[in-house]
PDB file of C-alpha atoms in Angstrom:
ATOM      1  CA  MET A   6       0.000   0.000   0.000  1.00  0.00           C
ATOM      2  CA  SER A   7       1.209   3.471  -0.806  1.00  0.00           C
ATOM      3  CA  SER A   8       0.131   7.075  -1.248  1.00  0.00           C
ATOM      4  CA  SER A   9       1.546   7.133  -4.801  1.00  0.00           C
ATOM      5  CA  SER A  10       0.646   5.079  -7.868  1.00  0.00           C
ATOM      6  CA  ASP A  11       4.291   4.086  -8.366  1.00  0.00           C
ATOM      7  CA  PHE A  12       4.374   2.669  -4.788  1.00  0.00           C
ATOM      8  CA  GLN A  13       7.418   4.759  -3.891  1.00  0.00           C
ATOM      9  CA  GLN A  14       5.914   7.154  -1.324  1.00  0.00           C
ATOM     10  CA  ASP A  15       4.716   6.084   2.130  1.00  0.00           C
ATOM     11  CA  ARG A  16       4.996   2.424   1.197  1.00  0.00           C
ATOM     12  CA  HIS A  17       3.768  -0.305   3.553  1.00  0.00           C
ATOM     13  CA  SER A  18       4.179  -3.993   2.634  1.00  0.00           C
ATOM     14  CA  PHE A  19       2.663  -6.949   4.457  1.00  0.00           C
ATOM     15  CA  SER A  20       2.946 -10.666   3.959  1.00  0.00           C
ATOM     16  CA  GLY A  21       1.899 -13.724   5.890  1.00  0.00           C
ATOM     17  CA  SER A  22      -0.602 -14.048   8.696  1.00  0.00           C
ATOM     18  CA  PRO A  23      -2.926 -11.181   9.678  1.00  0.00           C
ATOM     19  CA  GLN A  24      -1.094 -10.882  13.014  1.00  0.00           C
ATOM     20  CA  LYS A  25       1.851  -9.354  11.124  1.00  0.00           C
ATOM     21  CA  TRP A  26      -0.305  -6.440   9.953  1.00  0.00           C
ATOM     22  CA  ASN A  27      -0.043  -3.166  11.831  1.00  0.00           C
ATOM     23  CA  ASP A  28      -2.215  -0.054  11.687  1.00  0.00           C
ATOM     24  CA  PHE A  29      -0.616   2.813   9.804  1.00  0.00           C
ATOM     25  CA  GLU A  30      -1.473   6.242   8.435  1.00  0.00           C
ATOM     26  CA  LEU A  31      -1.099   7.575   4.918  1.00  0.00           C
ATOM     27  CA  PRO A  32      -1.190  11.273   4.061  1.00  0.00           C
ATOM     28  CA  GLY A  33      -3.641  12.550   1.476  1.00  0.00           C
ATOM     29  CA  ASP A  34      -6.967  11.289   0.249  1.00  0.00           C
ATOM     30  CA  THR A  35      -5.888   8.422  -2.039  1.00  0.00           C
ATOM     31  CA  LEU A  36      -4.672   4.925  -1.260  1.00  0.00           C
ATOM     32  CA  TYR A  37      -3.010   2.680  -3.846  1.00  0.00           C
ATOM     33  CA  TYR A  38      -2.755  -1.012  -3.150  1.00  0.00           C
ATOM     34  CA  ARG A  39      -1.582  -4.086  -4.940  1.00  0.00           C
ATOM     35  CA  PHE A  40      -2.335  -7.670  -3.945  1.00  0.00           C
ATOM     36  CA  THR A  41      -0.108 -10.439  -5.217  1.00  0.00           C
ATOM     37  CA  SER A  42      -0.550 -14.104  -4.336  1.00  0.00           C
ATOM     38  CA  ASP A  43       2.221 -16.679  -4.376  1.00  0.00           C
ATOM     39  CA  MET A  44      -0.500 -19.399  -4.625  1.00  0.00           C
ATOM     40  CA  SER A  45       0.842 -21.168  -1.500  1.00  0.00           C
ATOM     41  CA  ASN A  46      -2.496 -20.863   0.276  1.00  0.00           C
ATOM     42  CA  THR A  47      -6.105 -21.354  -0.759  1.00  0.00           C
ATOM     43  CA  GLU A  48      -7.524 -18.563   1.425  1.00  0.00           C
ATOM     44  CA  TRP A  49      -9.331 -15.709  -0.342  1.00  0.00           C
ATOM     45  CA  GLY A  50      -6.775 -12.998   0.487  1.00  0.00           C
ATOM     46  CA  TYR A  51      -6.671 -10.145   2.956  1.00  0.00           C
ATOM     47  CA  LYS A  52      -9.201  -7.680   4.226  1.00  0.00           C
ATOM     48  CA  PHE A  53      -8.347  -4.180   5.392  1.00  0.00           C
ATOM     49  CA  THR A  54     -10.325  -1.187   6.565  1.00  0.00           C
ATOM     50  CA  VAL A  55      -9.610   2.396   5.578  1.00  0.00           C
ATOM     51  CA  THR A  56     -10.716   5.053   8.038  1.00  0.00           C
ATOM     52  CA  ALA A  57     -10.466   8.813   7.623  1.00  0.00           C
ATOM     53  CA  GLY A  58      -8.491  10.644  10.299  1.00  0.00           C
ATOM     54  CA  HIS A  59     -10.409  11.810  13.333  1.00  0.00           C
ATOM     55  CA  LEU A  60      -9.324  15.420  13.046  1.00  0.00           C
ATOM     56  CA  GLY A  61      -8.139  16.082   9.523  1.00  0.00           C
ATOM     57  CA  ARG A  62      -5.249  18.251   8.557  1.00  0.00           C
ATOM     58  CA  PHE A  63      -7.527  21.026   7.339  1.00  0.00           C
ATOM     59  CA  GLN A  64      -9.377  21.284  10.653  1.00  0.00           C
ATOM     60  CA  THR A  65      -6.158  21.096  12.647  1.00  0.00           C
ATOM     61  CA  GLY A  66      -4.498  23.771  10.526  1.00  0.00           C
ATOM     62  CA  PHE A  67      -7.596  25.953  10.690  1.00  0.00           C
ATOM     63  CA  GLU A  68      -7.740  25.812  14.485  1.00  0.00           C
ATOM     64  CA  ILE A  69      -4.029  26.521  14.908  1.00  0.00           C
ATOM     65  CA  LEU A  70      -4.018  29.444  12.469  1.00  0.00           C
ATOM     66  CA  LYS A  71      -7.237  30.893  13.908  1.00  0.00           C
ATOM     67  CA  GLN A  72      -5.710  30.827  17.382  1.00  0.00           C
ATOM     68  CA  MET A  73      -2.438  32.375  16.198  1.00  0.00           C
ATOM     69  CA  LEU A  74      -4.282  35.182  14.401  1.00  0.00           C
ATOM     70  CA  SER A  75      -6.271  35.860  17.576  1.00  0.00           C
ATOM     71  CA  GLU A  76      -3.136  36.452  19.650  1.00  0.00           C
ATOM     72  CA  GLU A  77      -2.067  40.090  19.187  1.00  0.00           C
ATOM     73  CA  ARG A  78       1.449  39.428  20.439  1.00  0.00           C
ATOM     74  CA  VAL A  79       1.923  36.581  17.914  1.00  0.00           C
ATOM     75  CA  VAL A  80       0.603  38.316  14.764  1.00  0.00           C
ATOM     76  CA  PRO A  81       3.638  40.593  14.186  1.00  0.00           C
ATOM     77  CA  HIS A  82       5.880  37.503  14.062  1.00  0.00           C
ATOM     78  CA  LEU A  83       3.815  35.652  11.461  1.00  0.00           C
ATOM     79  CA  PRO A  84       4.744  35.696   7.741  1.00  0.00           C
ATOM     80  CA  LEU A  85       1.327  37.136   6.884  1.00  0.00           C
ATOM     81  CA  ALA A  86       2.092  37.675   3.183  1.00  0.00           C
ATOM     82  CA  LYS A  87       2.906  33.988   2.723  1.00  0.00           C
ATOM     83  CA  ILE A  88       0.019  32.824   4.917  1.00  0.00           C
ATOM     84  CA  TRP A  89      -2.308  35.082   2.909  1.00  0.00           C
ATOM     85  CA  GLU A  90      -1.106  33.572  -0.362  1.00  0.00           C
ATOM     86  CA  TRP A  91      -1.604  30.006   0.931  1.00  0.00           C
ATOM     87  CA  GLN A  92      -4.983  30.790   2.432  1.00  0.00           C
ATOM     88  CA  VAL A  93      -6.325  32.374  -0.758  1.00  0.00           C
ATOM     89  CA  GLY A  94      -5.280  29.198  -2.590  1.00  0.00           C
ATOM     90  CA  VAL A  95      -7.056  27.066   0.016  1.00  0.00           C
ATOM     91  CA  ALA A  96     -10.237  29.160  -0.249  1.00  0.00           C
ATOM     92  CA  CYS A  97     -10.189  28.772  -4.031  1.00  0.00           C
ATOM     93  CA  ARG A  98      -9.686  24.987  -3.960  1.00  0.00           C
ATOM     94  CA  GLN A  99     -11.948  23.980  -1.075  1.00  0.00           C
ATOM     95  CA  THR A 100     -15.727  23.718  -1.062  1.00  0.00           C
ATOM     96  CA  GLY A 101     -18.464  23.767   1.558  1.00  0.00           C
ATOM     97  CA  HIS A 102     -17.596  24.390   5.189  1.00  0.00           C
ATOM     98  CA  GLN A 103     -13.864  24.244   4.519  1.00  0.00           C
ATOM     99  CA  ARG A 104     -14.169  27.129   2.047  1.00  0.00           C
ATOM    100  CA  LEU A 105     -16.169  29.106   4.608  1.00  0.00           C
ATOM    101  CA  LYS A 106     -13.494  28.516   7.229  1.00  0.00           C
ATOM    102  CA  ALA A 107     -10.744  29.552   4.808  1.00  0.00           C
ATOM    103  CA  ILE A 108     -12.633  32.778   4.025  1.00  0.00           C
ATOM    104  CA  HIS A 109     -13.056  33.366   7.763  1.00  0.00           C
ATOM    105  CA  LEU A 110      -9.262  33.185   8.141  1.00  0.00           C
ATOM    106  CA  LEU A 111      -8.763  35.530   5.171  1.00  0.00           C
ATOM    107  CA  LEU A 112     -11.030  38.039   6.875  1.00  0.00           C
ATOM    108  CA  LYS A 113      -9.027  37.765  10.110  1.00  0.00           C
ATOM    109  CA  ILE A 114      -5.775  38.279   8.185  1.00  0.00           C
ATOM    110  CA  VAL A 115      -7.117  41.390   6.427  1.00  0.00           C
ATOM    111  CA  GLN A 116      -8.288  42.802   9.738  1.00  0.00           C
ATOM    112  CA  CYS A 117      -5.017  42.238  11.596  1.00  0.00           C
ATOM    113  CA  SER A 118      -2.440  42.763   8.838  1.00  0.00           C
ATOM    114  CA  ALA A 119      -0.243  45.791   8.430  1.00  0.00           C
ATOM    115  CA  GLN A 120      -0.865  48.100   5.517  1.00  0.00           C
ATOM    116  CA  ARG A 121       0.840  46.161   2.732  1.00  0.00           C
ATOM    117  CA  ASP A 122       1.163  42.615   4.127  1.00  0.00           C
ATOM    118  CA  CYS A 123      -1.321  41.027   1.746  1.00  0.00           C
ATOM    119  CA  ASP A 124      -1.520  41.043  -2.040  1.00  0.00           C
ATOM    120  CA  LEU A 125      -5.246  41.693  -2.226  1.00  0.00           C
ATOM    121  CA  THR A 126      -5.283  41.160  -5.993  1.00  0.00           C
ATOM    122  CA  LEU A 127      -4.902  37.422  -5.302  1.00  0.00           C
ATOM    123  CA  LEU A 128      -8.601  37.529  -4.406  1.00  0.00           C
ATOM    124  CA  LYS A 129      -9.564  37.700  -8.096  1.00  0.00           C
ATOM    125  CA  PRO A 130     -10.904  34.108  -8.341  1.00  0.00           C
ATOM    126  CA  LEU A 131     -13.003  34.640  -5.206  1.00  0.00           C
ATOM    127  CA  TRP A 132     -14.206  37.981  -6.578  1.00  0.00           C
ATOM    128  CA  GLN A 133     -15.343  36.208  -9.753  1.00  0.00           C
ATOM    129  CA  LEU A 134     -17.203  33.638  -7.624  1.00  0.00           C
ATOM    130  CA  PHE A 135     -18.809  36.438  -5.621  1.00  0.00           C
ATOM    131  CA  THR A 136     -19.893  38.432  -8.699  1.00  0.00           C
ATOM    132  CA  HIS A 137     -21.302  35.235 -10.236  1.00  0.00           C
ATOM    133  CA  MET A 138     -23.328  34.673  -7.057  1.00  0.00           C
ATOM    134  CA  GLU A 139     -24.474  38.302  -7.115  1.00  0.00           C
ATOM    135  CA  ASN A 140     -25.602  38.011 -10.736  1.00  0.00           C
ATOM    136  CA  ASN A 141     -27.519  34.803 -10.015  1.00  0.00           C
ATOM    137  CA  LEU A 142     -29.190  36.449  -7.031  1.00  0.00           C
ATOM    138  CA  CYS A 143     -30.306  39.399  -9.170  1.00  0.00           C
ATOM    139  CA  HIS A 144     -31.773  37.070 -11.815  1.00  0.00           C
ATOM    140  CA  ASP A 145     -33.510  34.725  -9.336  1.00  0.00           C
ATOM    141  CA  MET A 146     -36.387  36.737  -7.914  1.00  0.00           C
ATOM    142  CA  THR A 147     -37.962  33.667  -6.289  1.00  0.00           C
ATOM    143  CA  LYS A 148     -35.652  34.006  -3.269  1.00  0.00           C
ATOM    144  CA  PRO A 149     -35.331  37.717  -2.550  1.00  0.00           C
ATOM    145  CA  GLY A 150     -33.124  38.654   0.359  1.00  0.00           C
ATOM    146  CA  ILE A 151     -31.839  35.137   1.083  1.00  0.00           C
ATOM    147  CA  LEU A 152     -28.068  34.856   0.998  1.00  0.00           C
ATOM    148  CA  LEU A 153     -26.162  31.610   1.252  1.00  0.00           C
ATOM    149  CA  PRO A 154     -23.481  31.451   3.978  1.00  0.00           C
ATOM    150  CA  LEU A 155     -20.744  31.514   1.321  1.00  0.00           C
ATOM    151  CA  HIS A 156     -22.298  34.576  -0.288  1.00  0.00           C
ATOM    152  CA  ARG A 157     -22.486  36.358   3.079  1.00  0.00           C
ATOM    153  CA  ALA A 158     -18.875  35.425   3.925  1.00  0.00           C
ATOM    154  CA  LEU A 159     -17.592  36.702   0.583  1.00  0.00           C
ATOM    155  CA  ALA A 160     -19.662  39.891   0.899  1.00  0.00           C
ATOM    156  CA  GLU A 161     -18.101  40.586   4.296  1.00  0.00           C
ATOM    157  CA  LEU A 162     -14.597  39.774   3.050  1.00  0.00           C
ATOM    158  CA  PHE A 163     -14.907  42.147   0.087  1.00  0.00           C
ATOM    159  CA  PHE A 164     -16.548  44.872   2.185  1.00  0.00           C
ATOM    160  CA  VAL A 165     -13.664  44.813   4.687  1.00  0.00           C
ATOM    161  CA  THR A 166     -11.073  44.520   1.910  1.00  0.00           C
ATOM    162  CA  GLU A 167     -12.536  47.476   0.038  1.00  0.00           C
ATOM    163  CA  ASN A 168     -12.399  49.563   3.208  1.00  0.00           C
ATOM    164  CA  ARG A 169      -8.758  48.527   3.672  1.00  0.00           C
ATOM    165  CA  VAL A 170      -7.696  49.549   0.144  1.00  0.00           C
ATOM    166  CA  THR A 171      -9.624  52.803   0.502  1.00  0.00           C
ATOM    167  CA  GLU A 172      -7.579  53.554   3.653  1.00  0.00           C
ATOM    168  CA  LEU A 173      -4.409  52.741   1.702  1.00  0.00           C
ATOM    169  CA  GLY A 174      -5.455  54.924  -1.229  1.00  0.00           C
ATOM    170  CA  THR A 175      -5.210  52.026  -3.698  1.00  0.00           C
ATOM    171  CA  LEU A 176      -8.890  51.413  -4.430  1.00  0.00           C
ATOM    172  CA  GLN A 177      -8.628  52.058  -8.175  1.00  0.00           C
ATOM    173  CA  GLU A 178      -5.674  49.672  -8.636  1.00  0.00           C
ATOM    174  CA  TYR A 179      -7.435  47.032  -6.548  1.00  0.00           C
ATOM    175  CA  LEU A 180     -10.678  47.209  -8.546  1.00  0.00           C
ATOM    176  CA  LEU A 181      -8.812  47.128 -11.848  1.00  0.00           C
ATOM    177  CA  ALA A 182      -6.828  44.078 -10.733  1.00  0.00           C
ATOM    178  CA  LEU A 183      -9.936  42.132  -9.660  1.00  0.00           C
ATOM    179  CA  ASN A 184     -12.054  42.731 -12.733  1.00  0.00           C
ATOM    180  CA  THR A 185     -11.653  41.370 -16.222  1.00  0.00           C
ATOM    181  CA  GLU A 186     -11.328  43.665 -19.185  1.00  0.00           C
ATOM    182  CA  ASP A 187     -14.674  42.373 -20.489  1.00  0.00           C
ATOM    183  CA  HIS A 188     -16.378  43.277 -17.207  1.00  0.00           C
ATOM    184  CA  LEU A 189     -14.887  46.778 -17.289  1.00  0.00           C
ATOM    185  CA  HIS A 190     -16.155  47.251 -20.860  1.00  0.00           C
ATOM    186  CA  ARG A 191     -19.679  46.166 -19.818  1.00  0.00           C
ATOM    187  CA  CYS A 192     -19.641  48.572 -16.839  1.00  0.00           C
ATOM    188  CA  THR A 193     -18.467  51.405 -19.048  1.00  0.00           C
ATOM    189  CA  ALA A 194     -21.193  50.650 -21.593  1.00  0.00           C
ATOM    190  CA  GLN A 195     -23.846  50.696 -18.854  1.00  0.00           C
TER     191      GLN A 195
END
């Protein structure tokens, strides 16, 4: 068994009676296994159980980072620019509650960061998601006033971020960086 298809990473090999098998952990979300019989026995093979970790890496990382960002004396010692970059990537890749938690951390970073710690233009993919949600909300009049948790979280993130860039005097550059040329043409035409 391995975490890679070439069986080179995190490899665990077992042979013989089931008593020789030990529990082990593999990183990631994929398990590769290969069963080979030497035909010396007429048993059906082996049985194993795969169980997800009790507290996954995402949840653990989220809790640690949330706590660190809550400690005022710790924040100045954190590499916020790098954490911001990673966290934006996480928010773009994750879905559901994990995306909400990643956006929550982005909001905390914006609120506690120094003036130019974060490259706010990295938010472009999340801005596109937010504007898509906004457009769908405007076109769907069957649910007026109801915002999904993700929509609310993104609205708060972009509200706080816009206030931050306004304080910095870089609002125009920020808005130009987030929007596509096509979107700017449509706004100008309107």
